[in-house]
Short mmCIF file of C-alpha atoms in Angstrom, two decimals:
data_model
loop_
_atom_site.label_atom_id
_atom_site.label_comp_id
_atom_site.label_asym_id
_atom_site.label_seq_id
_atom_site.Cartn_x
_atom_site.Cartn_y
_atom_site.Cartn_z
CA MET I 3 -39.29 -23.05 25.50
CA PRO I 4 -35.46 -22.02 25.30
CA LEU I 5 -34.05 -19.98 28.41
CA TYR I 6 -30.97 -18.16 27.61
CA SER I 7 -27.76 -17.79 29.86
CA LEU I 8 -25.44 -15.17 29.69
CA ILE I 9 -22.39 -16.05 31.01
CA SER I 10 -18.85 -14.33 31.31
CA PHE I 11 -15.84 -15.20 29.28
CA GLY I 12 -13.44 -16.38 32.70
CA GLY I 13 -16.62 -18.92 33.29
CA ASP I 14 -16.81 -17.08 37.07
CA GLN I 15 -20.13 -15.39 36.20
CA LYS I 16 -23.78 -16.40 35.07
CA PHE I 17 -27.07 -15.18 34.35
CA GLU I 18 -30.60 -16.22 33.44
CA LEU I 19 -32.17 -14.32 31.11
CA PRO I 20 -36.13 -14.98 31.15
CA ALA I 21 -38.32 -14.72 28.11
CA GLY I 22 -40.33 -11.45 28.22
CA ARG I 23 -38.82 -9.86 31.06
CA THR I 24 -36.44 -7.01 31.07
CA LEU I 25 -33.19 -7.19 32.86
CA LEU I 26 -30.97 -3.88 33.45
CA VAL I 27 -27.52 -4.31 33.47
CA GLY I 28 -25.07 -1.61 35.10
CA ARG I 29 -22.56 -1.44 37.94
CA ALA I 30 -25.84 -0.26 40.51
CA VAL I 31 -26.38 -2.56 43.18
CA GLU I 32 -30.05 -2.90 42.28
CA CYS I 33 -29.29 -3.77 38.86
CA ASP I 34 -30.27 -7.62 37.92
CA VAL I 35 -27.34 -7.80 36.27
CA PRO I 36 -24.85 -6.47 38.07
CA VAL I 37 -21.03 -5.41 36.19
CA PHE I 38 -18.97 -4.27 38.57
CA ASP I 39 -16.47 -2.68 36.51
CA PRO I 40 -15.54 0.81 36.23
CA THR I 41 -15.58 0.95 32.78
CA VAL I 42 -19.82 -0.06 32.63
CA SER I 43 -21.72 3.08 33.90
CA ARG I 44 -24.41 2.53 36.74
CA HIS I 45 -27.43 1.77 34.21
CA HIS I 46 -25.87 0.66 31.01
CA ALA I 47 -27.93 -1.77 29.20
CA GLU I 48 -31.43 -3.92 28.80
CA LEU I 49 -31.71 -7.30 27.89
CA THR I 50 -35.04 -8.42 26.93
CA ALA I 51 -35.19 -12.62 26.11
CA ASP I 52 -37.82 -12.99 23.00
CA GLU I 53 -40.66 -15.10 24.42
CA SER I 54 -40.66 -16.65 20.63
CA GLY I 55 -37.56 -17.59 20.55
CA GLU I 56 -35.67 -15.13 18.55
CA GLY I 57 -32.94 -14.42 20.74
CA VAL I 58 -32.30 -11.81 23.20
CA ARG I 59 -33.13 -7.51 22.65
CA VAL I 60 -30.20 -5.06 23.66
CA ARG I 61 -30.31 -2.14 24.02
CA ASP I 62 -27.65 0.45 25.20
CA LEU I 63 -28.92 3.58 27.97
CA GLY I 64 -26.37 6.13 26.85
CA SER I 65 -23.51 4.22 28.64
CA SER I 66 -19.76 6.06 28.53
CA ASN I 67 -17.92 3.26 26.95
CA GLY I 68 -20.81 1.49 24.77
CA THR I 69 -22.21 -1.74 24.32
CA ALA I 70 -20.93 -4.01 21.46
CA ILE I 71 -22.22 -7.38 19.76
CA ASN I 72 -19.56 -9.16 18.62
CA GLY I 73 -17.44 -6.63 18.69
CA VAL I 74 -19.30 -3.97 16.80
CA ARG I 75 -20.77 -0.80 18.76
CA VAL I 76 -24.57 -0.61 18.44
CA THR I 77 -27.60 1.30 20.17
CA GLU I 78 -29.56 -1.16 19.63
CA GLY I 79 -28.91 -4.68 18.68
CA TRP I 80 -30.09 -8.25 18.62
CA LEU I 81 -27.93 -11.41 20.74
CA ALA I 82 -28.22 -14.94 18.68
CA PRO I 83 -26.72 -17.85 20.91
CA ASN I 84 -23.10 -17.80 20.85
CA ASP I 85 -23.24 -14.41 20.24
CA ALA I 86 -20.76 -11.54 22.58
CA VAL I 87 -21.88 -9.44 23.80
CA ALA I 88 -19.77 -6.64 26.17
CA PHE I 89 -21.22 -4.02 27.94
CA GLY I 90 -17.86 -1.57 28.69
CA LYS I 91 -14.45 -3.59 28.56
CA ILE I 92 -16.52 -6.54 30.41
CA ALA I 93 -17.46 -8.97 27.20
CA TYR I 94 -19.99 -12.20 27.94
CA TYR I 95 -21.22 -15.06 25.95
CA LEU I 96 -25.04 -15.84 25.03
CA ARG I 97 -25.87 -19.94 25.16
CA ALA I 98 -29.86 -21.41 25.00
CA VAL I 99 -31.25 -23.74 27.47
CA GLU I 100 -34.41 -25.65 27.70
CA VAL I 101 -36.42 -24.84 30.09
CA THR I 102 -38.00 -27.69 33.30
CA ALA I 103 -40.04 -27.75 35.33
CA GLU I 104 -37.19 -27.03 37.46
CA HIS I 105 -36.27 -24.01 36.31
CA ARG I 106 -36.12 -20.50 38.25
CA ILE I 107 -35.47 -17.49 37.92
CA PRO I 108 -32.00 -17.05 40.26
CA MET I 109 -29.87 -14.09 39.93
CA PRO I 110 -26.39 -14.05 39.68
CA THR I 111 -24.92 -17.55 40.15
CA PRO I 112 -20.34 -17.74 40.31
CA THR I 113 -20.02 -20.97 38.38
CA ALA I 114 -16.67 -23.40 39.13
CA GLY I 115 -14.54 -20.34 37.86
CA PRO I 116 -12.63 -20.71 34.40
CA LYS I 117 -10.15 -22.70 32.91
CA GLY I 118 -6.73 -22.78 33.14
CA GLY I 119 -6.00 -20.35 30.18
CA SER I 120 -3.03 -21.83 28.01
CA ILE I 121 -1.36 -22.17 25.07
CA VAL I 122 -1.89 -25.89 23.92
CA ARG I 123 0.34 -26.28 20.44
CA GLN I 124 2.97 -24.18 19.41
CA LEU I 125 4.62 -24.94 16.13
CA PRO I 126 7.92 -23.68 15.02
CA VAL I 127 7.19 -21.92 11.30
CA GLN I 128 10.26 -21.37 8.60
CA ALA I 129 10.22 -20.31 4.99
CA ASP I 130 10.98 -23.81 3.73
CA THR I 131 9.04 -25.53 6.47
CA PRO I 132 7.62 -28.77 4.28
CA LEU I 133 4.04 -28.88 4.89
CA ARG I 134 2.21 -31.31 7.46
CA VAL I 135 -0.77 -32.87 7.31
CA ASP I 136 -0.19 -35.56 8.91
CA ALA I 137 -2.04 -34.99 12.54
CA ILE I 138 -5.88 -36.48 12.57
CA ALA I 139 -8.53 -35.70 15.16
CA ALA I 140 -11.75 -36.41 13.93
CA ASP I 141 -13.49 -33.13 16.38
CA GLY I 142 -11.89 -30.56 15.19
CA LEU I 143 -12.54 -27.99 13.16
CA LEU I 144 -11.75 -29.09 9.87
CA ARG I 145 -14.94 -29.13 6.89
CA LEU I 146 -14.01 -32.89 6.33
CA GLY I 147 -16.26 -36.07 5.62
CA SER I 148 -13.73 -38.47 5.54
CA GLY I 149 -11.57 -40.41 8.65
CA GLY I 150 -8.15 -42.08 8.02
CA PRO I 151 -6.34 -41.72 4.48
CA GLU I 152 -9.53 -40.45 2.61
CA ARG I 153 -9.28 -38.33 5.57
CA GLN I 154 -5.53 -37.39 4.32
CA ALA I 155 -6.98 -37.00 0.87
CA GLU I 156 -9.01 -34.17 1.60
CA LYS I 157 -7.21 -32.16 3.27
CA LEU I 158 -4.08 -32.46 0.35
CA ALA I 159 -7.06 -31.51 -2.25
CA HIS I 160 -8.35 -29.16 -0.18
CA LEU I 161 -4.64 -27.37 -0.18
CA LEU I 162 -4.21 -27.67 -4.12
CA ALA I 163 -7.64 -26.37 -4.54
CA LEU I 164 -6.36 -23.13 -2.68
CA SER I 165 -2.35 -23.53 -4.55
CA ASP I 166 -4.45 -23.53 -8.09
CA ARG I 167 -6.57 -20.68 -7.07
CA LEU I 168 -3.50 -18.45 -5.97
CA SER I 169 -1.54 -19.12 -8.36
CA GLY I 170 -2.77 -16.64 -11.53
CA GLU I 171 -3.72 -14.24 -9.07
CA LEU I 172 -1.53 -11.10 -9.45
CA ASP I 173 -3.48 -8.81 -7.54
CA LEU I 174 -2.65 -8.63 -4.01
CA ASP I 175 -6.49 -7.03 -2.76
CA ARG I 176 -8.20 -10.26 -4.34
CA LEU I 177 -5.70 -12.98 -3.52
CA LEU I 178 -6.12 -12.13 -0.21
CA GLY I 179 -9.99 -12.20 -0.16
CA THR I 180 -8.99 -15.53 -1.97
CA VAL I 181 -7.36 -16.68 0.95
CA ALA I 182 -9.76 -15.38 3.79
CA ASP I 183 -13.07 -16.63 2.11
CA THR I 184 -11.23 -20.53 1.65
CA THR I 185 -10.08 -20.39 5.11
CA PHE I 186 -13.68 -19.93 6.24
CA GLN I 187 -14.70 -22.25 4.04
CA VAL I 188 -12.86 -24.80 5.11
CA LEU I 189 -12.51 -24.13 9.06
CA LYS I 190 -15.41 -24.38 11.27
CA VAL I 191 -14.57 -20.75 13.10
CA ASP I 192 -16.52 -17.47 13.90
CA ARG I 193 -13.48 -14.73 12.51
CA VAL I 194 -10.92 -15.31 10.15
CA ALA I 195 -8.23 -12.32 9.44
CA ILE I 196 -4.84 -11.36 8.27
CA LEU I 197 -2.74 -8.94 9.03
CA LEU I 198 0.45 -7.85 5.97
CA HIS I 199 3.56 -6.48 8.03
CA ASP I 200 4.45 -2.83 7.12
CA PRO I 201 8.24 -2.36 6.81
CA ALA I 202 7.84 0.88 7.15
CA SER I 203 6.39 1.59 10.87
CA GLY I 204 6.66 -2.52 11.28
CA GLU I 205 3.15 -2.67 12.46
CA LEU I 206 1.20 -5.49 11.41
CA ILE I 207 -1.82 -3.80 9.25
CA PRO I 208 -5.39 -5.61 8.29
CA ALA I 209 -5.72 -6.26 5.07
CA ALA I 210 -8.76 -9.13 4.89
CA SER I 211 -11.21 -10.01 7.76
CA ARG I 212 -14.04 -12.10 7.47
CA SER I 213 -17.09 -12.96 10.34
CA ARG I 214 -19.57 -15.62 10.99
CA LEU I 215 -20.99 -12.79 13.06
CA GLY I 216 -21.03 -9.32 11.07
CA GLY I 217 -19.30 -6.68 11.58
CA ALA I 218 -15.72 -7.94 10.13
CA GLU I 219 -14.66 -4.47 9.73
CA GLY I 220 -14.20 -4.11 13.00
CA LEU I 221 -12.09 -7.38 13.42
CA ARG I 222 -8.99 -6.28 15.22
CA VAL I 223 -6.27 -9.35 16.27
CA PRO I 224 -5.25 -9.02 19.61
CA GLN I 225 -1.97 -7.58 19.46
CA SER I 226 -0.17 -9.32 22.18
CA ILE I 227 -0.92 -12.74 20.59
CA ALA I 228 0.02 -11.76 17.24
CA ARG I 229 3.01 -10.37 18.61
CA LYS I 230 4.34 -14.09 20.27
CA ALA I 231 3.60 -15.26 16.78
CA ILE I 232 5.23 -12.93 14.77
CA GLU I 233 8.64 -12.49 17.12
CA ASP I 234 9.24 -16.28 17.83
CA ARG I 235 8.10 -17.12 14.13
CA VAL I 236 5.59 -20.21 15.95
CA ALA I 237 2.06 -21.29 15.08
CA LEU I 238 0.21 -20.71 17.98
CA GLN I 239 -3.15 -22.58 19.03
CA THR I 240 -4.57 -21.36 22.93
CA ASP I 241 -8.18 -22.78 23.92
CA ASN I 242 -8.61 -19.79 26.82
CA ALA I 243 -6.67 -16.79 25.63
CA ALA I 244 -9.09 -14.10 28.12
CA ALA I 245 -7.15 -15.68 30.93
CA ASP I 246 -3.51 -16.96 29.63
CA GLU I 247 -1.67 -14.15 31.55
CA ARG I 248 0.88 -13.84 28.33
CA PHE I 249 -2.50 -12.64 27.04
CA ALA I 250 -3.36 -10.22 29.50
CA GLY I 251 -3.91 -7.12 26.77
CA THR I 252 -7.13 -5.34 27.00
CA SER I 253 -8.11 -6.75 23.03
CA VAL I 254 -8.44 -9.94 24.22
CA VAL I 255 -10.81 -9.34 26.84
CA GLN I 256 -13.09 -6.59 24.80
CA GLN I 257 -13.61 -9.04 21.76
CA SER I 258 -14.13 -12.39 23.83
CA VAL I 259 -11.71 -14.23 22.32
CA ARG I 260 -11.36 -17.56 23.48
CA GLY I 261 -9.87 -20.54 21.25
CA ALA I 262 -7.31 -18.98 18.83
CA MET I 263 -4.84 -20.10 15.81
CA CYS I 264 -2.25 -17.87 14.06
CA ALA I 265 0.19 -18.82 11.63
CA PRO I 266 3.03 -16.36 10.71
CA LEU I 267 3.36 -15.41 6.57
CA LEU I 268 7.00 -15.73 5.72
CA ALA I 269 9.12 -15.31 2.80
CA GLY I 270 12.28 -16.10 2.27
CA GLY I 271 15.08 -15.75 5.19
CA ASP I 272 11.90 -15.90 6.91
CA GLN I 273 11.21 -12.53 6.36
CA VAL I 274 7.38 -11.58 7.92
CA LEU I 275 4.97 -10.76 5.59
CA GLY I 276 1.97 -11.01 7.91
CA LEU I 277 -0.48 -12.96 9.98
CA LEU I 278 -3.41 -15.59 9.06
CA TYR I 279 -5.26 -15.84 12.44
CA VAL I 280 -8.63 -17.16 13.26
CA ASP I 281 -10.56 -17.72 16.35
CA ASN I 282 -13.77 -18.91 18.52
CA LEU I 283 -15.84 -15.82 20.07
CA ALA I 284 -18.03 -19.05 22.43
CA THR I 285 -16.93 -22.51 23.21
CA PRO I 286 -13.45 -23.31 24.58
CA GLY I 287 -10.96 -26.15 23.97
CA THR I 288 -12.36 -26.94 20.24
CA PHE I 289 -8.59 -26.44 18.26
CA THR I 290 -6.24 -29.28 17.86
CA GLU I 291 -3.23 -30.15 16.65
CA GLU I 292 -5.08 -31.05 13.01
CA ASP I 293 -6.16 -28.07 12.50
CA LEU I 294 -2.74 -25.99 13.77
CA GLN I 295 -1.37 -27.86 10.68
CA PHE I 296 -3.27 -26.96 8.17
CA LEU I 297 -3.58 -23.18 9.49
CA VAL I 298 0.66 -23.59 9.18
CA ALA I 299 -0.15 -25.60 5.17
CA PHE I 300 -2.40 -22.77 4.46
CA GLY I 301 -0.78 -19.64 5.53
CA GLY I 302 2.84 -21.60 3.75
CA ILE I 303 0.64 -21.75 0.41
CA ALA I 304 -0.42 -17.93 1.11
CA ALA I 305 2.55 -16.96 2.17
CA GLY I 306 4.07 -17.86 -1.73
CA GLY I 307 0.84 -16.12 -3.40
CA ILE I 308 1.71 -12.92 -1.60
CA ARG I 309 5.83 -12.68 -2.81
CA ALA I 310 4.26 -13.47 -6.34
CA ALA I 311 1.51 -10.84 -5.91
CA ARG I 312 4.14 -8.41 -4.47
CA SER I 313 7.22 -8.85 -6.98
CA ALA I 314 4.24 -8.49 -10.51
CA GLU I 315 3.07 -5.44 -8.34
CA ARG I 316 6.90 -4.10 -8.18
CA ALA I 317 7.08 -5.22 -11.52
CA GLN I 318 4.17 -3.00 -13.09
CA HIS I 319 4.77 -0.07 -10.53
CA GLU I 320 8.37 -0.07 -12.50
CA ALA I 321 7.43 -0.52 -15.85
CA ALA I 322 4.99 2.21 -15.66
CA THR I 323 7.57 4.13 -13.99
CA ARG I 324 10.26 3.92 -17.06
CA ALA I 325 7.94 4.33 -19.73
CA ASN I 326 7.12 7.38 -17.74
CA PHE I 327 10.94 8.54 -17.67
CA GLU I 328 11.67 7.26 -21.22
CA ARG I 329 9.83 10.62 -22.27
CA TYR I 330 12.59 12.17 -20.48
CA PHE I 331 15.48 10.27 -20.81
CA ALA I 332 17.41 8.04 -23.40
CA PRO I 333 15.81 4.18 -22.47
CA SER I 334 18.73 2.72 -20.39
CA VAL I 335 18.65 5.82 -17.95
CA ALA I 336 15.20 5.40 -17.67
CA ALA I 337 15.64 1.60 -16.82
CA GLU I 338 18.55 3.11 -14.38
CA ILE I 339 16.04 5.45 -12.49
CA ALA I 340 13.02 2.96 -12.33
CA GLY I 341 15.13 0.86 -10.22
CA ARG I 342 15.88 3.61 -7.75
CA THR I 343 13.81 3.52 -4.72
CA GLY I 344 11.54 6.34 -4.18
CA ALA I 345 12.02 7.50 -8.32
CA ALA I 346 8.44 8.37 -8.73
CA GLU I 347 8.07 10.13 -5.20
CA LEU I 348 6.83 13.83 -5.46
CA GLY I 349 9.53 16.07 -4.19
CA GLY I 350 13.24 17.14 -5.83
CA THR I 351 16.20 19.42 -4.57
CA ARG I 352 18.63 21.86 -5.32
CA LYS I 353 21.51 21.40 -7.42
CA PRO I 354 23.66 22.90 -10.25
CA LEU I 355 22.53 21.97 -13.67
CA THR I 356 23.34 22.47 -17.68
CA ILE I 357 19.78 24.36 -19.41
CA LEU I 358 19.22 24.26 -22.79
CA PHE I 359 16.31 25.66 -25.08
CA SER I 360 16.09 25.85 -28.95
CA ASP I 361 13.28 26.68 -30.89
CA ILE I 362 12.11 27.20 -34.37
CA ARG I 363 12.88 31.05 -36.31
CA GLY I 364 9.64 31.93 -37.79
CA PHE I 365 7.85 29.27 -37.29
CA THR I 366 4.22 31.41 -36.43
CA ALA I 367 4.37 32.59 -40.16
CA LEU I 368 5.41 28.82 -41.80
CA ALA I 369 2.60 27.89 -39.11
CA GLU I 370 -0.17 30.04 -40.60
CA SER I 371 0.91 29.12 -44.17
CA MET I 372 0.61 25.02 -43.96
CA ALA I 373 -1.92 22.45 -42.86
CA PRO I 374 -2.63 21.91 -39.68
CA ASP I 375 -1.26 17.88 -40.79
CA ALA I 376 1.71 19.17 -42.22
CA ILE I 377 2.25 20.95 -39.40
CA ALA I 378 2.08 18.27 -37.28
CA ASP I 379 3.85 15.99 -39.25
CA LEU I 380 6.81 18.69 -39.61
CA LEU I 381 6.99 19.23 -36.25
CA SER I 382 7.25 15.03 -35.22
CA ALA I 383 10.06 14.32 -37.43
CA TYR I 384 12.14 17.67 -36.15
CA LEU I 385 11.40 16.96 -33.01
CA THR I 386 12.25 13.33 -32.68
CA GLU I 387 15.84 13.57 -34.57
CA MET I 388 15.92 16.72 -32.09
CA VAL I 389 15.29 14.42 -29.07
CA ASP I 390 17.70 11.73 -30.77
CA VAL I 391 20.71 14.28 -30.55
CA ILE I 392 19.51 14.97 -26.62
CA PHE I 393 19.54 11.30 -25.73
CA GLU I 394 22.88 10.52 -27.74
CA HIS I 395 24.38 12.62 -25.56
CA GLY I 396 22.99 11.49 -22.25
CA GLY I 397 20.47 14.71 -21.67
CA THR I 398 16.76 14.74 -19.88
CA LEU I 399 14.31 16.02 -21.81
CA ASP I 400 12.50 18.26 -19.66
CA LYS I 401 9.59 19.57 -22.29
CA PHE I 402 7.89 20.74 -25.45
CA ILE I 403 7.02 24.04 -25.53
CA GLY I 404 5.11 24.23 -28.89
CA ASP I 405 8.40 23.85 -30.90
CA ALA I 406 10.45 24.37 -28.44
CA ILE I 407 12.01 22.28 -26.66
CA MET I 408 13.80 22.12 -22.96
CA ALA I 409 16.84 19.91 -22.18
CA GLN I 410 18.82 19.44 -19.37
CA TRP I 411 22.64 17.68 -17.98
CA GLY I 412 23.10 16.98 -14.65
CA ALA I 413 19.92 15.47 -12.87
CA PRO I 414 18.86 12.85 -11.81
CA ILE I 415 22.47 11.43 -12.77
CA ALA I 416 24.83 13.37 -13.23
CA HIS I 417 28.27 12.80 -14.59
CA PRO I 418 31.67 15.37 -14.91
CA ASP I 419 31.54 15.91 -18.36
CA ASP I 420 27.81 17.44 -18.32
CA VAL I 421 28.73 20.55 -19.81
CA GLU I 422 30.41 19.71 -22.35
CA ARG I 423 27.90 17.26 -23.21
CA ALA I 424 25.64 19.91 -23.46
CA LEU I 425 27.48 22.03 -25.76
CA GLN I 426 28.12 18.92 -28.52
CA ALA I 427 24.37 18.11 -27.98
CA ALA I 428 23.87 21.94 -29.14
CA GLU I 429 25.88 21.53 -31.85
CA GLY I 430 24.41 18.22 -32.75
CA MET I 431 21.32 19.45 -33.47
CA GLN I 432 22.23 22.29 -35.42
CA ARG I 433 23.76 19.14 -37.42
CA ALA I 434 20.74 17.36 -37.80
CA VAL I 435 18.80 20.94 -38.98
CA ASP I 436 21.21 20.89 -41.26
CA GLY I 437 20.56 17.13 -42.20
CA ILE I 438 16.68 17.86 -42.68
CA ASN I 439 17.12 20.91 -44.43
CA ARG I 440 18.77 19.11 -47.33
CA ARG I 441 15.93 16.41 -47.27
CA TRP I 442 13.06 18.27 -46.65
CA ALA I 443 14.31 20.96 -49.44
CA ALA I 444 15.13 17.48 -51.89
CA ALA I 445 10.99 16.74 -51.21
CA GLY I 446 9.82 20.48 -51.96
CA ARG I 447 8.80 20.94 -48.08
CA PRO I 448 9.76 24.40 -46.12
CA THR I 449 13.30 24.52 -44.72
CA ILE I 450 13.88 26.15 -40.72
CA GLU I 451 16.84 27.50 -38.79
CA ILE I 452 16.98 26.79 -34.94
CA GLY I 453 18.05 29.45 -31.73
CA ILE I 454 19.79 28.18 -29.24
CA GLY I 455 20.57 29.23 -25.65
CA ILE I 456 22.56 26.98 -23.03
CA ASN I 457 22.91 28.57 -19.26
CA TYR I 458 24.56 26.85 -15.77
CA GLY I 459 23.36 27.35 -12.69
CA GLU I 460 21.11 26.06 -9.42
CA VAL I 461 18.09 24.94 -9.77
CA PHE I 462 15.11 22.60 -8.14
CA ALA I 463 15.45 19.70 -9.67
CA GLY I 464 12.74 16.57 -8.95
CA ASN I 465 8.83 15.62 -9.54
CA ILE I 466 6.04 17.90 -9.71
CA GLY I 467 3.12 17.15 -10.21
CA SER I 468 0.11 14.51 -8.50
CA HIS I 469 0.35 11.00 -8.04
CA ARG I 470 -1.49 10.58 -10.74
CA ARG I 471 0.77 12.42 -13.06
CA LEU I 472 4.51 13.33 -12.51
CA GLU I 473 6.51 15.28 -14.42
CA TYR I 474 10.71 15.64 -13.98
CA THR I 475 11.41 19.02 -14.24
CA VAL I 476 13.69 21.82 -13.37
CA ILE I 477 12.34 25.43 -11.84
CA GLY I 478 15.00 28.25 -11.31
CA ASP I 479 16.63 31.58 -12.51
CA ALA I 480 19.54 29.36 -14.54
CA VAL I 481 16.48 28.57 -16.46
CA ASN I 482 14.44 31.78 -17.26
CA VAL I 483 18.55 32.86 -18.89
CA ALA I 484 18.28 30.20 -20.51
CA SER I 485 15.46 31.01 -21.96
CA ARG I 486 16.15 34.64 -23.34
CA LEU I 487 19.16 33.38 -24.51
CA CYS I 488 17.34 31.16 -26.64
CA SER I 489 15.41 34.02 -27.80
CA ALA I 490 17.76 36.36 -28.60
CA ALA I 491 19.61 33.56 -30.67
CA ALA I 492 19.45 34.50 -34.32
CA PRO I 493 18.77 31.77 -36.66
CA GLY I 494 21.68 28.81 -36.70
CA GLU I 495 23.16 30.64 -33.65
CA ILE I 496 24.06 29.06 -30.39
CA LEU I 497 24.56 31.64 -26.98
CA LEU I 498 26.09 30.49 -24.09
CA ALA I 499 26.09 32.38 -20.55
CA ASP I 500 28.82 32.92 -18.72
CA ALA I 501 28.46 31.27 -16.07
CA PHE I 502 27.97 28.09 -18.25
CA TYR I 503 31.41 29.21 -20.56
CA ARG I 504 33.29 29.49 -17.14
CA GLN I 505 32.51 25.83 -16.46
CA LEU I 506 33.96 24.44 -19.46
CA GLY I 507 37.51 24.09 -18.03
CA THR I 508 40.26 24.88 -20.19
CA GLN I 509 39.47 23.74 -23.48
CA LYS I 510 37.25 25.87 -24.01
CA PRO I 511 35.79 26.40 -27.74
CA ALA I 512 36.03 29.29 -29.78
CA VAL I 513 33.64 31.99 -29.27
CA GLU I 514 32.91 35.90 -29.73
CA ARG I 515 31.57 37.89 -27.66
CA ALA I 516 27.73 39.11 -28.44
CA GLU I 517 26.03 41.83 -26.66
CA ASP I 518 25.47 41.65 -23.05
CA ILE I 519 21.24 40.65 -22.16
CA GLU I 520 18.82 41.72 -19.43
CA ILE I 521 16.55 39.14 -17.69
CA ARG I 522 13.20 40.55 -16.47
CA GLY I 523 12.96 41.04 -12.69
CA ARG I 524 16.90 40.28 -12.44
CA ALA I 525 19.18 43.08 -11.75
CA GLY I 526 22.13 43.85 -14.22
CA THR I 527 22.95 42.16 -17.06
CA VAL I 528 24.13 38.52 -18.22
CA ALA I 529 27.24 38.47 -19.88
CA VAL I 530 26.92 36.37 -23.51
CA TYR I 531 28.90 34.58 -25.93
CA ARG I 532 28.12 33.48 -29.15
CA LEU I 533 29.94 29.72 -30.48
CA ARG I 534 31.68 30.46 -33.61
CA ARG I 535 30.23 27.31 -35.36
CA ARG I 536 32.20 24.12 -35.54
CA THR I 537 32.70 21.64 -39.15
CA ALA I 538 31.98 18.03 -38.47
#
């Protein structure tokens, strides 16, 4: 019948757990397993070794700082050989031994003490470091069945297989999962984790993890180990992390880390992409130089895959952003905006802009006399030509409102002659309507007339909506005035607000005063000018 021993990771405590007997763990002196630490409750937990050899049942007794199995906090659970259990911040692992006639049931007996914790190996890592897999150590943790030259070939085959699996994978989450799964399959380790560097915060963010012991979602890479690997750009191997003063962080002890390896994931120019980390919770001194070389090689291939996936992600995002902006801007302008950082984010700014409204006069009566498909064809042809004129003059299409069009000049890209561009666009739209009417009259279709209003003033301009659907628009009193001018314009007229007219500089067009207009909710009236129609 097996007898279980509970051994501290420092190696200085050992408790034998007789089958069928329940032992009390806690800080009190009467406990069967005394653990004198302030994070351990007086009566913290109970341990019962199963008589059939299934393992050891663990039951937390309502302790303040909890009991965790393999890093996952539990109220009740089972320990198998080599599993780790932590009472508060004090961790142990379970070992199974055979019962002999000589075995007795002693209480705590100190052993020889810990092996000196140390970094056994360090390998400098650079983005262009050639892959090395020349070291051979048959007692390492690589899952390889052969030795000598065949062993080298088998390692290269594993690396080639990983490269092939990653070459066509552009989804970052799936790619990271593949790297974690493959590392876990090729190396005999307890846990694998991949962390990605967040440029905004400078932190390493968990991105993928796997655990032979379960509870991978709670896996935390010890920050003391990760920081050294990232800051020094080195791959590390340690055989007793809990006893190494350089890794004195509490996460090393809490997670029962013994042997660990990690390799930084680097892009061109030694830019840090993240970290590939593996560890064992129970057996110290098991990793070899061959294992570390192989992890570095794996990390190099993974970094290349991450770079490719992120590039594809950026390209897809830019294409989607550009497609969205092409609804409002000329294609060349949309491409320039999409390439800017934060182009598709919520928010905006206040700035002076030129706003233009136009709509078809008598469109409601016209639509009532036409079939729905004829109305759709008429509107599509008309709006297409109007938008082409707006884009030709560097304007931004804000929105369609039925048969009405709202456009603006000055955002997100401003030009010194935006007011002149807007005026030229208005005249170009009237000329385009003349051309449409000639073609439609010749085809026996109804003709149309439009009215246009233009204003200038300070507005809010930016992306409004949600992350699922953004619209670039402008809001403010100047918009309301432009809309009111459009409503007041007669068929074929272009009305200019005084604020816009004054922006036209010394080369003002020929105009005549029109009747001032009132704006609902606004004190006073707006001075208005009627643009005299100029020949092309």
